[in-house]
């Protein structure tokens, strides 16, 4: 299938040809005709599948079909994080490069004034995070009453991040007559309930299997002691000569501490997380993309939406608490057709986190030992693992009550 069969406005066709897009990705092939036909759409597609163009191209086409004497806010794209907002706005601006349409961006954590200024210049399509959009609405800078196209990008993450209330406030200011599109990497009951309130008889598009990991990412899981993870990570990166590696930790403190230690190992490493200023995050991300930093350590929220074209290696230094985050994390590599490798590190006592990941993936991930880093089972479990579900189960097994709680006197 070629893009020309999709009958998009020639200005859009020309722009994507210049970007080197030859044929639509699977999500684009399904979503573009549905959106052009005016349907609401609910699509299961993660970052890296070409989902931005899947919603942006047909929306831009609609906007171009109804030219206005001056810009009018008619399309709103809601995204969970600043990084994703920037990335999506940048992509849409490229797609709209040969048109007169005004595409603008609004996200929190930076001064609101330049955003107010940009919006006052006129905007047809706004990409925004929910909190900042509410600030702008509160100041009377934008009005949503002409918005007829609404997109929720990474809806699952938007709910995880607790934006439900903000979204319900935004929704009250939107016209009822509109076309709504929802994209989500994972689907659970929360996302379905959310979609039922906001979408009307949506066309369902499921590109990859539900909650499936990116197709081109190989996954390896190593079982090793927690206190050897850092040494192993540096060893792996050095011995395999990986040049651009994204590492995930559970906590901000963990990210900083790991980055500090890895620097001592001689690897150019920086951390990004929510405690860093927006400017610092953008700088580090740009350096990482440019190859000036070899290792980037990130928390889940900070890494959301990071799009690095040729990223091949992701390391889960900690397994995520929220199993769906695993899918998002490993989706950072192996994008746009490239091969990727996701390495996860698990310590004894963390098996309960793996069980949940396997349930989400609907796939078994068999732990391996790496020669020289085999776990030392004679060591006692770390304090914070003593109450993990895995530890509880093991203790229960030892007690012989098959995992049921309750104190049974031994002998
Ligand atoms: P997204 O999932 O929207 O973040 O897109 C992931 C990457 O794929 C981005 O770098 C896009 O520029 C690229 N991309 C999107 N659609 C296509 C296409 N049809 N052909 C080639 N690359 C694409």
GROMACS .gro file of C-alpha atoms and ligand atoms in nm:
model
  434
    1UNK     CA    1   0.000   0.000   0.000
    2UNK     CA    2   0.130   0.347  -0.078
    3UNK     CA    3   0.035   0.677   0.082
    4UNK     CA    4  -0.121   0.797  -0.243
    5UNK     CA    5  -0.408   0.549  -0.208
    6UNK     CA    6  -0.507   0.721   0.116
    7UNK     CA    7  -0.609   1.036  -0.073
    8UNK     CA    8  -0.452   1.281   0.167
    9UNK     CA    9  -0.413   1.647   0.077
   10UNK     CA   10  -0.121   1.681  -0.170
   11UNK     CA   11   0.060   1.920   0.067
   12UNK     CA   12   0.065   1.648   0.332
   13UNK     CA   13   0.173   1.384   0.081
   14UNK     CA   14   0.459   1.603  -0.029
   15UNK     CA   15   0.572   1.666   0.331
   16UNK     CA   16   0.577   1.298   0.426
   17UNK     CA   17   0.756   1.206   0.104
   18UNK     CA   18   1.028   1.453   0.206
   19UNK     CA   19   1.047   1.282   0.547
   20UNK     CA   20   1.117   0.958   0.361
   21UNK     CA   21   0.794   0.781   0.455
   22UNK     CA   22   0.728   0.543   0.167
   23UNK     CA   23   0.438   0.338   0.285
   24UNK     CA   24   0.200   0.361   0.579
   25UNK     CA   25   0.281   0.159   0.889
   26UNK     CA   26   0.006  -0.090   0.994
   27UNK     CA   27  -0.155   0.153   1.239
   28UNK     CA   28  -0.151   0.427   0.976
   29UNK     CA   29  -0.301   0.197   0.711
   30UNK     CA   30  -0.594   0.125   0.942
   31UNK     CA   31  -0.642   0.450   1.129
   32UNK     CA   32  -0.605   0.703   0.846
   33UNK     CA   33  -0.907   0.582   0.640
   34UNK     CA   34  -1.119   0.551   0.956
   35UNK     CA   35  -1.036   0.904   1.071
   36UNK     CA   36  -1.087   1.044   0.721
   37UNK     CA   37  -1.431   0.880   0.720
   38UNK     CA   38  -1.514   1.080   1.033
   39UNK     CA   39  -1.523   0.791   1.280
   40UNK     CA   40  -1.411   0.794   1.639
   41UNK     CA   41  -1.111   0.564   1.672
   42UNK     CA   42  -0.964   0.366   1.955
   43UNK     CA   43  -0.625   0.225   1.865
   44UNK     CA   44  -0.388   0.001   2.053
   45UNK     CA   45  -0.050   0.119   1.937
   46UNK     CA   46   0.260   0.211   2.125
   47UNK     CA   47   0.518   0.475   2.050
   48UNK     CA   48   0.736   0.365   1.761
   49UNK     CA   49   0.454   0.229   1.548
   50UNK     CA   50   0.396   0.555   1.361
   51UNK     CA   51   0.088   0.643   1.565
   52UNK     CA   52   0.150   1.019   1.558
   53UNK     CA   53   0.111   1.032   1.180
   54UNK     CA   54  -0.181   0.790   1.209
   55UNK     CA   55  -0.389   1.055   1.382
   56UNK     CA   56  -0.215   1.375   1.271
   57UNK     CA   57  -0.228   1.325   0.893
   58UNK     CA   58  -0.605   1.271   0.866
   59UNK     CA   59  -0.675   1.550   1.117
   60UNK     CA   60  -0.459   1.794   0.923
   61UNK     CA   61  -0.640   1.680   0.610
   62UNK     CA   62  -0.977   1.760   0.773
   63UNK     CA   63  -0.850   2.102   0.881
   64UNK     CA   64  -0.727   2.177   0.529
   65UNK     CA   65  -1.068   2.082   0.388
   66UNK     CA   66  -1.228   2.360   0.591
   67UNK     CA   67  -1.003   2.661   0.537
   68UNK     CA   68  -1.057   2.954   0.775
   69UNK     CA   69  -0.978   3.321   0.718
   70UNK     CA   70  -0.759   3.311   1.028
   71UNK     CA   71  -0.638   3.031   1.257
   72UNK     CA   72  -0.901   2.883   1.484
   73UNK     CA   73  -0.840   2.619   1.749
   74UNK     CA   74  -1.017   2.320   1.599
   75UNK     CA   75  -0.794   2.026   1.694
   76UNK     CA   76  -0.664   1.941   2.039
   77UNK     CA   77  -0.409   1.667   2.111
   78UNK     CA   78  -0.376   1.579   2.479
   79UNK     CA   79  -0.059   1.405   2.592
   80UNK     CA   80   0.063   1.300   2.937
   81UNK     CA   81   0.414   1.445   2.948
   82UNK     CA   82   0.619   1.739   2.834
   83UNK     CA   83   0.860   1.521   2.640
   84UNK     CA   84   0.580   1.357   2.446
   85UNK     CA   85   0.419   1.697   2.387
   86UNK     CA   86   0.739   1.826   2.230
   87UNK     CA   87   0.789   1.519   2.022
   88UNK     CA   88   0.431   1.507   1.893
   89UNK     CA   89   0.424   1.879   1.817
   90UNK     CA   90   0.750   1.852   1.629
   91UNK     CA   91   0.623   1.561   1.420
   92UNK     CA   92   0.293   1.738   1.342
   93UNK     CA   93   0.477   2.058   1.247
   94UNK     CA   94   0.680   1.856   0.998
   95UNK     CA   95   0.365   1.704   0.850
   96UNK     CA   96   0.204   2.049   0.825
   97UNK     CA   97   0.519   2.220   0.693
   98UNK     CA   98   0.375   2.292   0.349
   99UNK     CA   99   0.043   2.426   0.476
  100UNK     CA  100  -0.064   2.751   0.644
  101UNK     CA  101  -0.194   2.567   0.950
  102UNK     CA  102  -0.066   2.690   1.285
  103UNK     CA  103   0.048   2.414   1.523
  104UNK     CA  104   0.135   2.509   1.882
  105UNK     CA  105   0.252   2.347   2.202
  106UNK     CA  106   0.165   2.396   2.571
  107UNK     CA  107   0.316   2.206   2.862
  108UNK     CA  108   0.394   2.275   3.224
  109UNK     CA  109   0.721   2.318   3.410
  110UNK     CA  110   0.826   2.620   3.203
  111UNK     CA  111   0.709   2.981   3.191
  112UNK     CA  112   0.357   3.014   3.058
  113UNK     CA  113   0.414   3.352   2.892
  114UNK     CA  114   0.582   3.240   2.568
  115UNK     CA  115   0.303   2.984   2.528
  116UNK     CA  116   0.039   3.253   2.577
  117UNK     CA  117   0.219   3.466   2.322
  118UNK     CA  118   0.230   3.180   2.069
  119UNK     CA  119  -0.137   3.098   2.118
  120UNK     CA  120  -0.234   3.461   2.072
  121UNK     CA  121  -0.065   3.453   1.731
  122UNK     CA  122  -0.336   3.206   1.629
  123UNK     CA  123  -0.355   2.829   1.650
  124UNK     CA  124  -0.538   2.560   1.452
  125UNK     CA  125  -0.399   2.257   1.632
  126UNK     CA  126  -0.277   2.256   1.990
  127UNK     CA  127  -0.071   1.982   2.155
  128UNK     CA  128  -0.101   2.013   2.532
  129UNK     CA  129  -0.058   1.844   2.864
  130UNK     CA  130  -0.382   1.855   3.067
  131UNK     CA  131  -0.253   2.066   3.360
  132UNK     CA  132  -0.110   2.344   3.146
  133UNK     CA  133  -0.416   2.349   2.926
  134UNK     CA  134  -0.631   2.409   3.234
  135UNK     CA  135  -0.401   2.695   3.338
  136UNK     CA  136  -0.445   2.850   2.994
  137UNK     CA  137  -0.821   2.802   3.009
  138UNK     CA  138  -0.824   2.959   3.356
  139UNK     CA  139  -0.646   3.264   3.219
  140UNK     CA  140  -0.894   3.289   2.934
  141UNK     CA  141  -0.616   3.254   2.677
  142UNK     CA  142  -0.776   2.968   2.486
  143UNK     CA  143  -1.128   2.862   2.418
  144UNK     CA  144  -1.222   2.507   2.329
  145UNK     CA  145  -1.565   2.576   2.193
  146UNK     CA  146  -1.460   2.534   1.830
  147UNK     CA  147  -1.262   2.214   1.891
  148UNK     CA  148  -1.408   1.941   1.673
  149UNK     CA  149  -1.113   1.701   1.675
  150UNK     CA  150  -0.982   1.564   2.002
  151UNK     CA  151  -0.697   1.316   2.045
  152UNK     CA  152  -0.586   1.134   2.359
  153UNK     CA  153  -0.233   1.016   2.302
  154UNK     CA  154  -0.097   0.751   2.543
  155UNK     CA  155  -0.429   0.744   2.722
  156UNK     CA  156  -0.317   0.464   2.954
  157UNK     CA  157  -0.033   0.676   3.083
  158UNK     CA  158  -0.258   0.976   3.118
  159UNK     CA  159  -0.478   0.773   3.352
  160UNK     CA  160  -0.179   0.623   3.536
  161UNK     CA  161  -0.053   0.973   3.601
  162UNK     CA  162  -0.383   1.069   3.758
  163UNK     CA  163  -0.510   1.315   3.497
  164UNK     CA  164  -0.869   1.192   3.518
  165UNK     CA  165  -0.996   1.500   3.700
  166UNK     CA  166  -0.817   1.743   3.467
  167UNK     CA  167  -0.958   1.559   3.167
  168UNK     CA  168  -1.308   1.571   3.302
  169UNK     CA  169  -1.274   1.947   3.350
  170UNK     CA  170  -1.140   1.990   2.998
  171UNK     CA  171  -1.419   1.775   2.860
  172UNK     CA  172  -1.684   2.008   3.004
  173UNK     CA  173  -1.547   2.289   2.789
  174UNK     CA  174  -1.550   2.090   2.464
  175UNK     CA  175  -1.839   2.074   2.218
  176UNK     CA  176  -2.031   1.746   2.223
  177UNK     CA  177  -2.022   1.724   1.846
  178UNK     CA  178  -1.666   1.622   1.776
  179UNK     CA  179  -1.449   1.340   1.650
  180UNK     CA  180  -1.245   1.174   1.923
  181UNK     CA  181  -0.943   0.949   1.881
  182UNK     CA  182  -0.777   0.753   2.157
  183UNK     CA  183  -0.436   0.590   2.135
  184UNK     CA  184  -0.302   0.369   2.408
  185UNK     CA  185  -0.012   0.125   2.431
  186UNK     CA  186  -0.199  -0.095   2.676
  187UNK     CA  187  -0.564  -0.151   2.752
  188UNK     CA  188  -0.715  -0.235   3.084
  189UNK     CA  189  -1.056  -0.180   3.234
  190UNK     CA  190  -0.967   0.178   3.327
  191UNK     CA  191  -0.888   0.271   2.968
  192UNK     CA  192  -1.204   0.097   2.840
  193UNK     CA  193  -1.424   0.278   3.093
  194UNK     CA  194  -1.258   0.606   3.000
  195UNK     CA  195  -1.311   0.543   2.627
  196UNK     CA  196  -1.678   0.463   2.680
  197UNK     CA  197  -1.736   0.803   2.833
  198UNK     CA  198  -1.551   0.990   2.562
  199UNK     CA  199  -1.586   0.802   2.235
  200UNK     CA  200  -1.889   0.722   2.023
  201UNK     CA  201  -1.903   0.384   1.854
  202UNK     CA  202  -1.531   0.391   1.790
  203UNK     CA  203  -1.359   0.194   1.518
  204UNK     CA  204  -1.129  -0.042   1.706
  205UNK     CA  205  -0.780  -0.084   1.574
  206UNK     CA  206  -0.551  -0.333   1.731
  207UNK     CA  207  -0.224  -0.336   1.549
  208UNK     CA  208  -0.007  -0.548   1.768
  209UNK     CA  209  -0.154  -0.800   2.008
  210UNK     CA  210  -0.290  -0.634   2.318
  211UNK     CA  211  -0.013  -0.532   2.553
  212UNK     CA  212   0.238  -0.703   2.332
  213UNK     CA  213   0.599  -0.601   2.342
  214UNK     CA  214   0.740  -0.430   2.036
  215UNK     CA  215   0.785  -0.701   1.775
  216UNK     CA  216   1.148  -0.637   1.694
  217UNK     CA  217   1.277  -0.624   2.050
  218UNK     CA  218   1.454  -0.933   2.187
  219UNK     CA  219   1.413  -0.967   2.560
  220UNK     CA  220   1.665  -1.115   2.800
  221UNK     CA  221   1.624  -1.149   3.173
  222UNK     CA  222   1.914  -1.203   3.413
  223UNK     CA  223   1.882  -1.316   3.770
  224UNK     CA  224   2.161  -1.173   3.985
  225UNK     CA  225   2.219  -1.025   4.328
  226UNK     CA  226   2.093  -0.671   4.379
  227UNK     CA  227   2.432  -0.550   4.500
  228UNK     CA  228   2.599  -0.664   4.178
  229UNK     CA  229   2.356  -0.504   3.934
  230UNK     CA  230   2.558  -0.187   3.885
  231UNK     CA  231   2.884  -0.372   3.826
  232UNK     CA  232   2.708  -0.606   3.583
  233UNK     CA  233   2.544  -0.318   3.393
  234UNK     CA  234   2.876  -0.140   3.338
  235UNK     CA  235   3.038  -0.470   3.242
  236UNK     CA  236   2.765  -0.549   2.989
  237UNK     CA  237   2.777  -0.206   2.825
  238UNK     CA  238   3.156  -0.209   2.811
  239UNK     CA  239   3.210  -0.567   2.699
  240UNK     CA  240   2.939  -0.554   2.432
  241UNK     CA  241   3.051  -0.207   2.328
  242UNK     CA  242   2.698  -0.063   2.338
  243UNK     CA  243   2.713   0.304   2.248
  244UNK     CA  244   2.368   0.434   2.337
  245UNK     CA  245   2.189   0.274   2.628
  246UNK     CA  246   1.874   0.378   2.809
  247UNK     CA  247   1.849   0.244   3.166
  248UNK     CA  248   1.534   0.245   3.375
  249UNK     CA  249   1.526   0.269   3.753
  250UNK     CA  250   1.226   0.272   3.984
  251UNK     CA  251   1.312   0.589   4.171
  252UNK     CA  252   1.465   0.929   4.113
  253UNK     CA  253   1.722   0.868   4.386
  254UNK     CA  254   1.806   0.536   4.227
  255UNK     CA  255   1.859   0.706   3.891
  256UNK     CA  256   2.095   0.966   4.039
  257UNK     CA  257   2.291   0.713   4.243
  258UNK     CA  258   2.333   0.478   3.948
  259UNK     CA  259   2.440   0.758   3.712
  260UNK     CA  260   2.700   0.870   3.966
  261UNK     CA  261   2.844   0.520   4.003
  262UNK     CA  262   2.848   0.454   3.631
  263UNK     CA  263   3.041   0.774   3.572
  264UNK     CA  264   3.301   0.635   3.813
  265UNK     CA  265   3.310   0.324   3.593
  266UNK     CA  266   3.421   0.551   3.309
  267UNK     CA  267   3.090   0.559   3.118
  268UNK     CA  268   2.950   0.897   3.015
  269UNK     CA  269   2.621   0.883   3.201
  270UNK     CA  270   2.346   1.128   3.300
  271UNK     CA  271   2.014   1.087   3.478
  272UNK     CA  272   1.678   1.239   3.389
  273UNK     CA  273   1.377   1.245   3.617
  274UNK     CA  274   1.104   1.470   3.745
  275UNK     CA  275   1.328   1.653   3.996
  276UNK     CA  276   1.538   1.798   3.717
  277UNK     CA  277   1.433   2.123   3.554
  278UNK     CA  278   1.276   2.106   3.212
  279UNK     CA  279   1.581   2.280   3.066
  280UNK     CA  280   1.819   2.026   3.220
  281UNK     CA  281   1.608   1.735   3.092
  282UNK     CA  282   1.599   1.874   2.740
  283UNK     CA  283   1.974   1.938   2.741
  284UNK     CA  284   2.056   1.587   2.857
  285UNK     CA  285   1.816   1.431   2.609
  286UNK     CA  286   1.969   1.630   2.322
  287UNK     CA  287   2.319   1.522   2.428
  288UNK     CA  288   2.207   1.160   2.447
  289UNK     CA  289   2.049   1.178   2.102
  290UNK     CA  290   2.364   1.338   1.964
  291UNK     CA  291   2.576   1.057   2.108
  292UNK     CA  292   2.762   1.286   2.352
  293UNK     CA  293   2.629   1.084   2.644
  294UNK     CA  294   2.655   0.706   2.624
  295UNK     CA  295   2.417   0.607   2.901
  296UNK     CA  296   2.095   0.774   3.007
  297UNK     CA  297   1.936   0.665   3.335
  298UNK     CA  298   1.568   0.752   3.356
  299UNK     CA  299   1.256   0.698   3.559
  300UNK     CA  300   0.941   0.584   3.382
  301UNK     CA  301   0.768   0.919   3.378
  302UNK     CA  302   1.072   1.110   3.255
  303UNK     CA  303   1.136   0.860   2.978
  304UNK     CA  304   0.783   0.867   2.851
  305UNK     CA  305   0.768   0.951   2.484
  306UNK     CA  306   1.143   0.964   2.435
  307UNK     CA  307   1.196   0.898   2.067
  308UNK     CA  308   1.550   0.816   1.971
  309UNK     CA  309   1.560   0.690   1.617
  310UNK     CA  310   1.840   0.437   1.642
  311UNK     CA  311   1.821   0.330   2.005
  312UNK     CA  312   1.899  -0.039   2.028
  313UNK     CA  313   1.955  -0.109   2.398
  314UNK     CA  314   1.730  -0.072   2.696
  315UNK     CA  315   1.822  -0.203   3.040
  316UNK     CA  316   1.563  -0.246   3.312
  317UNK     CA  317   1.792  -0.198   3.609
  318UNK     CA  318   1.486  -0.242   3.829
  319UNK     CA  319   1.178  -0.426   3.716
  320UNK     CA  320   0.887  -0.181   3.709
  321UNK     CA  321   0.621  -0.185   3.983
  322UNK     CA  322   0.354  -0.131   3.720
  323UNK     CA  323   0.381  -0.421   3.480
  324UNK     CA  324   0.249  -0.216   3.183
  325UNK     CA  325   0.552   0.010   3.218
  326UNK     CA  326   0.762  -0.282   3.100
  327UNK     CA  327   0.591  -0.263   2.762
  328UNK     CA  328   0.649   0.112   2.742
  329UNK     CA  329   1.011   0.080   2.848
  330UNK     CA  330   1.116  -0.179   2.599
  331UNK     CA  331   0.920   0.002   2.328
  332UNK     CA  332   1.186   0.276   2.350
  333UNK     CA  333   1.415   0.058   2.139
  334UNK     CA  334   1.353  -0.139   1.820
  335UNK     CA  335   1.155   0.147   1.672
  336UNK     CA  336   1.065   0.220   1.313
  337UNK     CA  337   1.185  -0.119   1.200
  338UNK     CA  338   1.519  -0.141   1.384
  339UNK     CA  339   1.627  -0.438   1.593
  340UNK     CA  340   1.631  -0.377   1.968
  341UNK     CA  341   1.749  -0.559   2.277
  342UNK     CA  342   1.591  -0.518   2.619
  343UNK     CA  343   1.785  -0.658   2.912
  344UNK     CA  344   1.610  -0.684   3.248
  345UNK     CA  345   1.779  -0.742   3.581
  346UNK     CA  346   1.597  -0.926   3.854
  347UNK     CA  347   1.720  -1.009   4.202
  348UNK     CA  348   1.610  -1.301   4.417
  349UNK     CA  349   1.288  -1.196   4.586
  350UNK     CA  350   1.159  -0.991   4.291
  351UNK     CA  351   0.992  -1.280   4.110
  352UNK     CA  352   0.651  -1.142   4.201
  353UNK     CA  353   0.719  -0.841   3.974
  354UNK     CA  354   0.807  -1.076   3.690
  355UNK     CA  355   0.485  -1.270   3.731
  356UNK     CA  356   0.286  -0.956   3.662
  357UNK     CA  357   0.496  -0.863   3.360
  358UNK     CA  358   0.449  -1.210   3.218
  359UNK     CA  359   0.074  -1.180   3.269
  360UNK     CA  360   0.064  -0.850   3.080
  361UNK     CA  361   0.283  -0.983   2.799
  362UNK     CA  362   0.105  -1.317   2.797
  363UNK     CA  363   0.452  -1.460   2.751
  364UNK     CA  364   0.711  -1.634   2.969
  365UNK     CA  365   1.045  -1.465   3.030
  366UNK     CA  366   1.289  -1.726   3.153
  367UNK     CA  367   1.557  -1.587   3.386
  368UNK     CA  368   1.919  -1.667   3.299
  369UNK     CA  369   2.239  -1.650   3.498
  370UNK     CA  370   2.531  -1.463   3.349
  371UNK     CA  371   2.864  -1.641   3.398
  372UNK     CA  372   3.054  -1.469   3.678
  373UNK     CA  373   2.739  -1.293   3.808
  374UNK     CA  374   2.544  -1.595   3.930
  375UNK     CA  375   2.325  -1.514   4.232
  376UNK     CA  376   2.461  -1.616   4.569
  377UNK     CA  377   2.170  -1.797   4.730
  378UNK     CA  378   2.359  -1.835   5.057
  379UNK     CA  379   2.314  -1.460   5.113
  380UNK     CA  380   2.013  -1.359   5.316
  381UNK     CA  381   1.746  -1.162   5.133
  382UNK     CA  382   1.772  -0.786   5.156
  383UNK     CA  383   1.545  -0.629   5.418
  384UNK     CA  384   1.309  -0.470   5.168
  385UNK     CA  385   1.248  -0.799   4.996
  386UNK     CA  386   1.144  -0.986   5.305
  387UNK     CA  387   0.786  -0.889   5.263
  388UNK     CA  388   0.764  -0.919   4.887
  389UNK     CA  389   0.502  -1.154   4.756
  390UNK     CA  390   0.777  -1.385   4.637
  391UNK     CA  391   0.932  -1.392   4.983
  392UNK     CA  392   0.596  -1.444   5.145
  393UNK     CA  393   0.525  -1.732   4.911
  394UNK     CA  394   0.864  -1.887   4.976
  395UNK     CA  395   0.817  -1.858   5.352
  396UNK     CA  396   0.470  -2.003   5.323
  397UNK     CA  397   0.605  -2.290   5.116
  398UNK     CA  398   0.867  -2.356   5.379
  399UNK     CA  399   0.597  -2.353   5.642
  400UNK     CA  400   0.401  -2.586   5.423
  401UNK     CA  401   0.075  -2.396   5.402
  402UNK     CA  402   0.098  -2.342   5.024
  403UNK     CA  403   0.096  -1.965   5.035
  404UNK     CA  404  -0.203  -1.906   5.264
  405UNK     CA  405  -0.151  -1.645   5.526
  406UNK     CA  406  -0.206  -1.702   5.893
  407UNK     CA  407   0.027  -1.814   6.168
  408UNK     CA  408   0.061  -2.181   6.211
  409UNK     CA  409   0.255  -2.300   6.506
  410UNK     CA  410   0.549  -2.511   6.401
  411UNK     CA  411   0.578  -2.826   6.608
  412LIG     P1  412   0.566   0.740   1.643
  412LIG     O1  413   0.515   0.604   1.677
  412LIG     O2  414   0.461   0.829   1.589
  412LIG     O3  415   0.643   0.800   1.758
  412LIG     O4  416   0.673   0.722   1.521
  412LIG     C1  417   0.793   0.650   1.538
  412LIG     C2  418   0.895   0.685   1.430
  412LIG     O5  419   0.856   0.631   1.304
  412LIG     C3  420   0.914   0.834   1.410
  412LIG     O6  421   1.053   0.859   1.403
  412LIG     C4  422   0.847   0.862   1.277
  412LIG     O7  423   0.909   0.970   1.208
  412LIG     C5  424   0.866   0.731   1.202
  412LIG     N1  425   0.758   0.702   1.105
  412LIG     C6  426   0.625   0.720   1.123
  412LIG     N2  427   0.556   0.678   1.015
  412LIG     C7  428   0.645   0.631   0.926
  412LIG     C8  429   0.635   0.573   0.795
  412LIG     N3  430   0.517   0.556   0.737
  412LIG     N4  431   0.749   0.537   0.734
  412LIG     C9  432   0.869   0.554   0.794
  412LIG     N5  433   0.886   0.607   0.918
  412LIG    C10  434   0.776   0.645   0.984
   0.00000   0.00000   0.00000
